[in-house]
Amino acid sequence: MSSNDSAEVIKQCLQVLESITSDSSVPRNIRRSVNEIMDILNNESEPLFLRAASSISILEDISNDPNLPLHTRTLIWNLSSQLETIPVDE
């Protein structure tokens, strides 16, 4: 996977995260965590694989929240899958 492909994955993930933060059916604590993930992904001073790994870790915590709406849980799982495609060697 080229760095352009990885950048595109990040861009798509940020769009989905943005839609989650604007969804009023998502609890505030989850939207706060999603904002944290967005900050991590936008932090270009960290290596891309590290940003992805940190984000996946937070997404896993979010997906276990019992208050998470089902449609959002599906988005969270999809985001994790996409971020897992980013190679460690970039």
PDB file of N, CA and C in Angstrom:
ATOM      1  N   MET A   1       0.848  -1.178   0.000  1.00  0.00           N
ATOM      2  CA  MET A   1       0.000   0.000   0.000  1.00  0.00           C
ATOM      3  C   MET A   1       0.891   1.238   0.000  1.00  0.00           C
ATOM      4  N   SER A   2       0.644   2.154  -0.911  1.00  0.00           N
ATOM      5  CA  SER A   2       1.455   3.364  -0.976  1.00  0.00           C
ATOM      6  C   SER A   2       0.992   4.367   0.073  1.00  0.00           C
ATOM      7  N   SER A   3       1.812   5.368   0.300  1.00  0.00           N
ATOM      8  CA  SER A   3       1.437   6.383   1.286  1.00  0.00           C
ATOM      9  C   SER A   3       0.217   7.174   0.828  1.00  0.00           C
ATOM     10  N   ASN A   4       0.034   7.279  -0.505  1.00  0.00           N
ATOM     11  CA  ASN A   4      -1.179   7.948  -1.007  1.00  0.00           C
ATOM     12  C   ASN A   4      -2.419   7.147  -0.645  1.00  0.00           C
ATOM     13  N   ASP A   5      -2.329   5.812  -0.751  1.00  0.00           N
ATOM     14  CA  ASP A   5      -3.454   4.960  -0.373  1.00  0.00           C
ATOM     15  C   ASP A   5      -3.747   5.094   1.117  1.00  0.00           C
ATOM     16  N   SER A   6      -2.713   5.115   1.929  1.00  0.00           N
ATOM     17  CA  SER A   6      -2.888   5.267   3.374  1.00  0.00           C
ATOM     18  C   SER A   6      -3.507   6.616   3.695  1.00  0.00           C
ATOM     19  N   ALA A   7      -3.059   7.654   3.007  1.00  0.00           N
ATOM     20  CA  ALA A   7      -3.626   8.986   3.230  1.00  0.00           C
ATOM     21  C   ALA A   7      -5.103   9.009   2.854  1.00  0.00           C
ATOM     22  N   GLU A   8      -5.461   8.281   1.809  1.00  0.00           N
ATOM     23  CA  GLU A   8      -6.861   8.209   1.386  1.00  0.00           C
ATOM     24  C   GLU A   8      -7.701   7.472   2.435  1.00  0.00           C
ATOM     25  N   VAL A   9      -7.140   6.413   3.018  1.00  0.00           N
ATOM     26  CA  VAL A   9      -7.833   5.680   4.079  1.00  0.00           C
ATOM     27  C   VAL A   9      -8.094   6.613   5.256  1.00  0.00           C
ATOM     28  N   ILE A  10      -7.074   7.372   5.652  1.00  0.00           N
ATOM     29  CA  ILE A  10      -7.215   8.316   6.761  1.00  0.00           C
ATOM     30  C   ILE A  10      -8.298   9.346   6.438  1.00  0.00           C
ATOM     31  N   LYS A  11      -8.275   9.862   5.218  1.00  0.00           N
ATOM     32  CA  LYS A  11      -9.263  10.859   4.797  1.00  0.00           C
ATOM     33  C   LYS A  11     -10.681  10.295   4.889  1.00  0.00           C
ATOM     34  N   GLN A  12     -10.878   9.080   4.411  1.00  0.00           N
ATOM     35  CA  GLN A  12     -12.201   8.446   4.473  1.00  0.00           C
ATOM     36  C   GLN A  12     -12.626   8.210   5.917  1.00  0.00           C
ATOM     37  N   CYS A  13     -11.695   7.776   6.737  1.00  0.00           N
ATOM     38  CA  CYS A  13     -12.007   7.541   8.147  1.00  0.00           C
ATOM     39  C   CYS A  13     -12.401   8.840   8.846  1.00  0.00           C
ATOM     40  N   LEU A  14     -11.696   9.909   8.534  1.00  0.00           N
ATOM     41  CA  LEU A  14     -12.025  11.195   9.140  1.00  0.00           C
ATOM     42  C   LEU A  14     -13.430  11.655   8.749  1.00  0.00           C
ATOM     43  N   GLN A  15     -13.839  11.366   7.524  1.00  0.00           N
ATOM     44  CA  GLN A  15     -15.192  11.727   7.088  1.00  0.00           C
ATOM     45  C   GLN A  15     -16.241  10.956   7.883  1.00  0.00           C
ATOM     46  N   VAL A  16     -16.005   9.672   8.093  1.00  0.00           N
ATOM     47  CA  VAL A  16     -16.945   8.856   8.872  1.00  0.00           C
ATOM     48  C   VAL A  16     -16.965   9.332  10.328  1.00  0.00           C
ATOM     49  N   LEU A  17     -15.793   9.612  10.874  1.00  0.00           N
ATOM     50  CA  LEU A  17     -15.718  10.100  12.254  1.00  0.00           C
ATOM     51  C   LEU A  17     -16.467  11.414  12.402  1.00  0.00           C
ATOM     52  N   GLU A  18     -16.342  12.274  11.409  1.00  0.00           N
ATOM     53  CA  GLU A  18     -17.061  13.553  11.418  1.00  0.00           C
ATOM     54  C   GLU A  18     -18.569  13.327  11.458  1.00  0.00           C
ATOM     55  N   SER A  19     -19.040  12.353  10.687  1.00  0.00           N
ATOM     56  CA  SER A  19     -20.477  12.073  10.680  1.00  0.00           C
ATOM     57  C   SER A  19     -20.942  11.521  12.034  1.00  0.00           C
ATOM     58  N   ILE A  20     -20.078  10.768  12.709  1.00  0.00           N
ATOM     59  CA  ILE A  20     -20.432  10.250  14.037  1.00  0.00           C
ATOM     60  C   ILE A  20     -20.539  11.397  15.037  1.00  0.00           C
ATOM     61  N   THR A  21     -19.608  12.349  14.970  1.00  0.00           N
ATOM     62  CA  THR A  21     -19.651  13.460  15.928  1.00  0.00           C
ATOM     63  C   THR A  21     -20.869  14.353  15.718  1.00  0.00           C
ATOM     64  N   SER A  22     -21.390  14.390  14.513  1.00  0.00           N
ATOM     65  CA  SER A  22     -22.564  15.235  14.261  1.00  0.00           C
ATOM     66  C   SER A  22     -23.879  14.487  14.465  1.00  0.00           C
ATOM     67  N   ASP A  23     -23.813  13.209  14.828  1.00  0.00           N
ATOM     68  CA  ASP A  23     -25.008  12.403  15.069  1.00  0.00           C
ATOM     69  C   ASP A  23     -25.462  12.596  16.515  1.00  0.00           C
ATOM     70  N   SER A  24     -26.623  13.196  16.691  1.00  0.00           N
ATOM     71  CA  SER A  24     -27.103  13.490  18.052  1.00  0.00           C
ATOM     72  C   SER A  24     -27.556  12.246  18.811  1.00  0.00           C
ATOM     73  N   SER A  25     -27.712  11.112  18.129  1.00  0.00           N
ATOM     74  CA  SER A  25     -28.105   9.890  18.834  1.00  0.00           C
ATOM     75  C   SER A  25     -26.910   9.197  19.497  1.00  0.00           C
ATOM     76  N   VAL A  26     -25.709   9.674  19.197  1.00  0.00           N
ATOM     77  CA  VAL A  26     -24.493   9.103  19.791  1.00  0.00           C
ATOM     78  C   VAL A  26     -24.228   9.808  21.123  1.00  0.00           C
ATOM     79  N   PRO A  27     -24.023   9.033  22.187  1.00  0.00           N
ATOM     80  CA  PRO A  27     -23.758   9.645  23.498  1.00  0.00           C
ATOM     81  C   PRO A  27     -22.533  10.570  23.484  1.00  0.00           C
ATOM     82  N   ARG A  28     -22.586  11.562  24.337  1.00  0.00           N
ATOM     83  CA  ARG A  28     -21.542  12.592  24.377  1.00  0.00           C
ATOM     84  C   ARG A  28     -20.153  12.026  24.659  1.00  0.00           C
ATOM     85  N   ASN A  29     -20.055  11.048  25.561  1.00  0.00           N
ATOM     86  CA  ASN A  29     -18.737  10.498  25.878  1.00  0.00           C
ATOM     87  C   ASN A  29     -18.122   9.804  24.659  1.00  0.00           C
ATOM     88  N   ILE A  30     -18.946   9.195  23.826  1.00  0.00           N
ATOM     89  CA  ILE A  30     -18.442   8.542  22.623  1.00  0.00           C
ATOM     90  C   ILE A  30     -18.028   9.588  21.599  1.00  0.00           C
ATOM     91  N   ARG A  31     -18.817  10.653  21.464  1.00  0.00           N
ATOM     92  CA  ARG A  31     -18.430  11.731  20.541  1.00  0.00           C
ATOM     93  C   ARG A  31     -17.115  12.372  20.975  1.00  0.00           C
ATOM     94  N   ARG A  32     -16.907  12.463  22.284  1.00  0.00           N
ATOM     95  CA  ARG A  32     -15.650  12.999  22.802  1.00  0.00           C
ATOM     96  C   ARG A  32     -14.475  12.096  22.403  1.00  0.00           C
ATOM     97  N   SER A  33     -14.669  10.789  22.529  1.00  0.00           N
ATOM     98  CA  SER A  33     -13.623   9.836  22.125  1.00  0.00           C
ATOM     99  C   SER A  33     -13.372   9.897  20.622  1.00  0.00           C
ATOM    100  N   VAL A  34     -14.427  10.063  19.845  1.00  0.00           N
ATOM    101  CA  VAL A  34     -14.290  10.172  18.398  1.00  0.00           C
ATOM    102  C   VAL A  34     -13.495  11.428  18.039  1.00  0.00           C
ATOM    103  N   ASN A  35     -13.744  12.523  18.754  1.00  0.00           N
ATOM    104  CA  ASN A  35     -12.961  13.749  18.527  1.00  0.00           C
ATOM    105  C   ASN A  35     -11.493  13.521  18.855  1.00  0.00           C
ATOM    106  N   GLU A  36     -11.240  12.743  19.896  1.00  0.00           N
ATOM    107  CA  GLU A  36      -9.861  12.403  20.261  1.00  0.00           C
ATOM    108  C   GLU A  36      -9.188  11.615  19.130  1.00  0.00           C
ATOM    109  N   ILE A  37      -9.923  10.679  18.547  1.00  0.00           N
ATOM    110  CA  ILE A  37      -9.387   9.896  17.423  1.00  0.00           C
ATOM    111  C   ILE A  37      -9.083  10.810  16.244  1.00  0.00           C
ATOM    112  N   MET A  38      -9.970  11.747  15.978  1.00  0.00           N
ATOM    113  CA  MET A  38      -9.748  12.684  14.870  1.00  0.00           C
ATOM    114  C   MET A  38      -8.482  13.502  15.100  1.00  0.00           C
ATOM    115  N   ASP A  39      -8.271  13.934  16.343  1.00  0.00           N
ATOM    116  CA  ASP A  39      -7.052  14.681  16.669  1.00  0.00           C
ATOM    117  C   ASP A  39      -5.811  13.818  16.446  1.00  0.00           C
ATOM    118  N   ILE A  40      -5.886  12.561  16.859  1.00  0.00           N
ATOM    119  CA  ILE A  40      -4.753  11.643  16.683  1.00  0.00           C
ATOM    120  C   ILE A  40      -4.447  11.455  15.203  1.00  0.00           C
ATOM    121  N   LEU A  41      -5.486  11.202  14.407  1.00  0.00           N
ATOM    122  CA  LEU A  41      -5.277  10.953  12.977  1.00  0.00           C
ATOM    123  C   LEU A  41      -4.755  12.193  12.250  1.00  0.00           C
ATOM    124  N   ASN A  42      -5.111  13.372  12.735  1.00  0.00           N
ATOM    125  CA  ASN A  42      -4.659  14.611  12.097  1.00  0.00           C
ATOM    126  C   ASN A  42      -3.270  15.049  12.554  1.00  0.00           C
ATOM    127  N   ASN A  43      -2.718  14.391  13.567  1.00  0.00           N
ATOM    128  CA  ASN A  43      -1.407  14.759  14.114  1.00  0.00           C
ATOM    129  C   ASN A  43      -0.297  14.195  13.218  1.00  0.00           C
ATOM    130  N   GLU A  44       0.181  14.998  12.314  1.00  0.00           N
ATOM    131  CA  GLU A  44       1.162  14.517  11.342  1.00  0.00           C
ATOM    132  C   GLU A  44       2.583  14.417  11.892  1.00  0.00           C
ATOM    133  N   SER A  45       2.787  14.785  13.154  1.00  0.00           N
ATOM    134  CA  SER A  45       4.115  14.649  13.741  1.00  0.00           C
ATOM    135  C   SER A  45       4.379  13.198  14.178  1.00  0.00           C
ATOM    136  N   GLU A  46       3.326  12.384  14.251  1.00  0.00           N
ATOM    137  CA  GLU A  46       3.450  10.964  14.598  1.00  0.00           C
ATOM    138  C   GLU A  46       3.473  10.131  13.315  1.00  0.00           C
ATOM    139  N   PRO A  47       4.147   8.974  13.338  1.00  0.00           N
ATOM    140  CA  PRO A  47       4.097   8.079  12.161  1.00  0.00           C
ATOM    141  C   PRO A  47       2.668   7.589  11.915  1.00  0.00           C
ATOM    142  N   LEU A  48       2.355   7.370  10.671  1.00  0.00           N
ATOM    143  CA  LEU A  48       0.998   6.989  10.279  1.00  0.00           C
ATOM    144  C   LEU A  48       0.532   5.702  10.955  1.00  0.00           C
ATOM    145  N   PHE A  49       1.408   4.680  10.997  1.00  0.00           N
ATOM    146  CA  PHE A  49       0.997   3.409  11.602  1.00  0.00           C
ATOM    147  C   PHE A  49       0.709   3.562  13.087  1.00  0.00           C
ATOM    148  N   LEU A  50       1.429   4.470  13.754  1.00  0.00           N
ATOM    149  CA  LEU A  50       1.213   4.691  15.186  1.00  0.00           C
ATOM    150  C   LEU A  50      -0.119   5.391  15.428  1.00  0.00           C
ATOM    151  N   ARG A  51      -0.439   6.358  14.560  1.00  0.00           N
ATOM    152  CA  ARG A  51      -1.737   7.039  14.656  1.00  0.00           C
ATOM    153  C   ARG A  51      -2.870   6.045  14.440  1.00  0.00           C
ATOM    154  N   ALA A  52      -2.689   5.152  13.470  1.00  0.00           N
ATOM    155  CA  ALA A  52      -3.722   4.148  13.186  1.00  0.00           C
ATOM    156  C   ALA A  52      -3.886   3.199  14.371  1.00  0.00           C
ATOM    157  N   ALA A  53      -2.779   2.739  14.933  1.00  0.00           N
ATOM    158  CA  ALA A  53      -2.834   1.799  16.060  1.00  0.00           C
ATOM    159  C   ALA A  53      -3.494   2.434  17.288  1.00  0.00           C
ATOM    160  N   SER A  54      -3.156   3.679  17.571  1.00  0.00           N
ATOM    161  CA  SER A  54      -3.770   4.380  18.702  1.00  0.00           C
ATOM    162  C   SER A  54      -5.272   4.539  18.487  1.00  0.00           C
ATOM    163  N   SER A  55      -5.637   4.854  17.265  1.00  0.00           N
ATOM    164  CA  SER A  55      -7.054   5.037  16.939  1.00  0.00           C
ATOM    165  C   SER A  55      -7.820   3.730  17.063  1.00  0.00           C
ATOM    166  N   ILE A  56      -7.218   2.643  16.588  1.00  0.00           N
ATOM    167  CA  ILE A  56      -7.872   1.331  16.679  1.00  0.00           C
ATOM    168  C   ILE A  56      -8.111   0.963  18.135  1.00  0.00           C
ATOM    169  N   SER A  57      -7.148   1.255  18.985  1.00  0.00           N
ATOM    170  CA  SER A  57      -7.284   0.955  20.405  1.00  0.00           C
ATOM    171  C   SER A  57      -8.489   1.685  21.009  1.00  0.00           C
ATOM    172  N   ILE A  58      -8.630   2.951  20.698  1.00  0.00           N
ATOM    173  CA  ILE A  58      -9.764   3.737  21.215  1.00  0.00           C
ATOM    174  C   ILE A  58     -11.070   3.227  20.607  1.00  0.00           C
ATOM    175  N   LEU A  59     -11.042   2.887  19.320  1.00  0.00           N
ATOM    176  CA  LEU A  59     -12.254   2.377  18.665  1.00  0.00           C
ATOM    177  C   LEU A  59     -12.722   1.078  19.322  1.00  0.00           C
ATOM    178  N   GLU A  60     -11.777   0.232  19.721  1.00  0.00           N
ATOM    179  CA  GLU A  60     -12.150  -1.013  20.397  1.00  0.00           C
ATOM    180  C   GLU A  60     -12.839  -0.723  21.726  1.00  0.00           C
ATOM    181  N   ASP A  61     -12.323   0.262  22.458  1.00  0.00           N
ATOM    182  CA  ASP A  61     -12.962   0.643  23.717  1.00  0.00           C
ATOM    183  C   ASP A  61     -14.378   1.170  23.465  1.00  0.00           C
ATOM    184  N   ILE A  62     -14.513   1.995  22.445  1.00  0.00           N
ATOM    185  CA  ILE A  62     -15.825   2.566  22.125  1.00  0.00           C
ATOM    186  C   ILE A  62     -16.810   1.461  21.739  1.00  0.00           C
ATOM    187  N   SER A  63     -16.358   0.495  20.957  1.00  0.00           N
ATOM    188  CA  SER A  63     -17.268  -0.540  20.452  1.00  0.00           C
ATOM    189  C   SER A  63     -17.830  -1.415  21.572  1.00  0.00           C
ATOM    190  N   ASN A  64     -17.176  -1.411  22.725  1.00  0.00           N
ATOM    191  CA  ASN A  64     -17.661  -2.194  23.861  1.00  0.00           C
ATOM    192  C   ASN A  64     -18.621  -1.417  24.754  1.00  0.00           C
ATOM    193  N   ASP A  65     -18.871  -0.165  24.433  1.00  0.00           N
ATOM    194  CA  ASP A  65     -19.768   0.659  25.237  1.00  0.00           C
ATOM    195  C   ASP A  65     -21.217   0.208  25.020  1.00  0.00           C
ATOM    196  N   PRO A  66     -21.928  -0.143  26.096  1.00  0.00           N
ATOM    197  CA  PRO A  66     -23.307  -0.624  25.932  1.00  0.00           C
ATOM    198  C   PRO A  66     -24.283   0.451  25.439  1.00  0.00           C
ATOM    199  N   ASN A  67     -23.917   1.712  25.562  1.00  0.00           N
ATOM    200  CA  ASN A  67     -24.801   2.801  25.130  1.00  0.00           C
ATOM    201  C   ASN A  67     -24.628   3.173  23.661  1.00  0.00           C
ATOM    202  N   LEU A  68     -23.717   2.508  22.997  1.00  0.00           N
ATOM    203  CA  LEU A  68     -23.429   2.824  21.603  1.00  0.00           C
ATOM    204  C   LEU A  68     -24.571   2.333  20.705  1.00  0.00           C
ATOM    205  N   PRO A  69     -25.164   3.225  19.896  1.00  0.00           N
ATOM    206  CA  PRO A  69     -26.221   2.782  18.975  1.00  0.00           C
ATOM    207  C   PRO A  69     -25.665   1.762  17.975  1.00  0.00           C
ATOM    208  N   LEU A  70     -26.514   0.828  17.565  1.00  0.00           N
ATOM    209  CA  LEU A  70     -26.065  -0.261  16.684  1.00  0.00           C
ATOM    210  C   LEU A  70     -25.502   0.246  15.365  1.00  0.00           C
ATOM    211  N   HIS A  71     -26.140   1.250  14.773  1.00  0.00           N
ATOM    212  CA  HIS A  71     -25.640   1.748  13.489  1.00  0.00           C
ATOM    213  C   HIS A  71     -24.249   2.371  13.642  1.00  0.00           C
ATOM    214  N   THR A  72     -23.993   2.968  14.788  1.00  0.00           N
ATOM    215  CA  THR A  72     -22.677   3.555  15.041  1.00  0.00           C
ATOM    216  C   THR A  72     -21.650   2.463  15.311  1.00  0.00           C
ATOM    217  N   ARG A  73     -22.066   1.416  15.984  1.00  0.00           N
ATOM    218  CA  ARG A  73     -21.147   0.291  16.255  1.00  0.00           C
ATOM    219  C   ARG A  73     -20.651  -0.300  14.937  1.00  0.00           C
ATOM    220  N   THR A  74     -21.541  -0.425  13.969  1.00  0.00           N
ATOM    221  CA  THR A  74     -21.154  -0.950  12.657  1.00  0.00           C
ATOM    222  C   THR A  74     -20.129  -0.027  12.002  1.00  0.00           C
ATOM    223  N   LEU A  75     -20.344   1.286  12.100  1.00  0.00           N
ATOM    224  CA  LEU A  75     -19.381   2.249  11.548  1.00  0.00           C
ATOM    225  C   LEU A  75     -18.026   2.114  12.238  1.00  0.00           C
ATOM    226  N   ILE A  76     -18.054   1.936  13.560  1.00  0.00           N
ATOM    227  CA  ILE A  76     -16.819   1.798  14.343  1.00  0.00           C
ATOM    228  C   ILE A  76     -16.040   0.563  13.886  1.00  0.00           C
ATOM    229  N   TRP A  77     -16.750  -0.545  13.698  1.00  0.00           N
ATOM    230  CA  TRP A  77     -16.083  -1.773  13.244  1.00  0.00           C
ATOM    231  C   TRP A  77     -15.487  -1.579  11.858  1.00  0.00           C
ATOM    232  N   ASN A  78     -16.216  -0.904  10.981  1.00  0.00           N
ATOM    233  CA  ASN A  78     -15.704  -0.643   9.630  1.00  0.00           C
ATOM    234  C   ASN A  78     -14.463   0.251   9.676  1.00  0.00           C
ATOM    235  N   LEU A  79     -14.487   1.259  10.551  1.00  0.00           N
ATOM    236  CA  LEU A  79     -13.326   2.136  10.700  1.00  0.00           C
ATOM    237  C   LEU A  79     -12.105   1.344  11.162  1.00  0.00           C
ATOM    238  N   SER A  80     -12.298   0.473  12.133  1.00  0.00           N
ATOM    239  CA  SER A  80     -11.188  -0.349  12.630  1.00  0.00           C
ATOM    240  C   SER A  80     -10.608  -1.193  11.509  1.00  0.00           C
ATOM    241  N   SER A  81     -11.482  -1.787  10.723  1.00  0.00           N
ATOM    242  CA  SER A  81     -11.018  -2.623   9.610  1.00  0.00           C
ATOM    243  C   SER A  81     -10.208  -1.815   8.612  1.00  0.00           C
ATOM    244  N   GLN A  82     -10.685  -0.623   8.315  1.00  0.00           N
ATOM    245  CA  GLN A  82      -9.959   0.225   7.360  1.00  0.00           C
ATOM    246  C   GLN A  82      -8.603   0.634   7.910  1.00  0.00           C
ATOM    247  N   LEU A  83      -8.555   1.022   9.175  1.00  0.00           N
ATOM    248  CA  LEU A  83      -7.294   1.462   9.763  1.00  0.00           C
ATOM    249  C   LEU A  83      -6.295   0.305   9.870  1.00  0.00           C
ATOM    250  N   GLU A  84      -6.795  -0.906  10.001  1.00  0.00           N
ATOM    251  CA  GLU A  84      -5.904  -2.078  10.081  1.00  0.00           C
ATOM    252  C   GLU A  84      -5.206  -2.351   8.755  1.00  0.00           C
ATOM    253  N   THR A  85      -5.668  -1.746   7.656  1.00  0.00           N
ATOM    254  CA  THR A  85      -5.013  -1.939   6.359  1.00  0.00           C
ATOM    255  C   THR A  85      -3.753  -1.087   6.216  1.00  0.00           C
ATOM    256  N   ILE A  86      -3.528  -0.158   7.143  1.00  0.00           N
ATOM    257  CA  ILE A  86      -2.336   0.700   7.062  1.00  0.00           C
ATOM    258  C   ILE A  86      -1.128  -0.104   7.531  1.00  0.00           C
ATOM    259  N   PRO A  87      -0.124  -0.244   6.669  1.00  0.00           N
ATOM    260  CA  PRO A  87       1.045  -1.071   7.022  1.00  0.00           C
ATOM    261  C   PRO A  87       1.925  -0.417   8.089  1.00  0.00           C
ATOM    262  N   VAL A  88       2.599  -1.252   8.840  1.00  0.00           N
ATOM    263  CA  VAL A  88       3.459  -0.789   9.931  1.00  0.00           C
ATOM    264  C   VAL A  88       4.736  -0.144   9.420  1.00  0.00           C
ATOM    265  N   ASP A  89       5.165  -0.495   8.229  1.00  0.00           N
ATOM    266  CA  ASP A  89       6.470  -0.044   7.742  1.00  0.00           C
ATOM    267  C   ASP A  89       6.468   1.323   7.068  1.00  0.00           C
ATOM    268  N   GLU A  90       5.379   2.077   7.179  1.00  0.00           N
ATOM    269  CA  GLU A  90       5.374   3.414   6.543  1.00  0.00           C
ATOM    270  C   GLU A  90       5.826   4.473   7.501  1.00  0.00           C
TER     271      GLU A  90
END
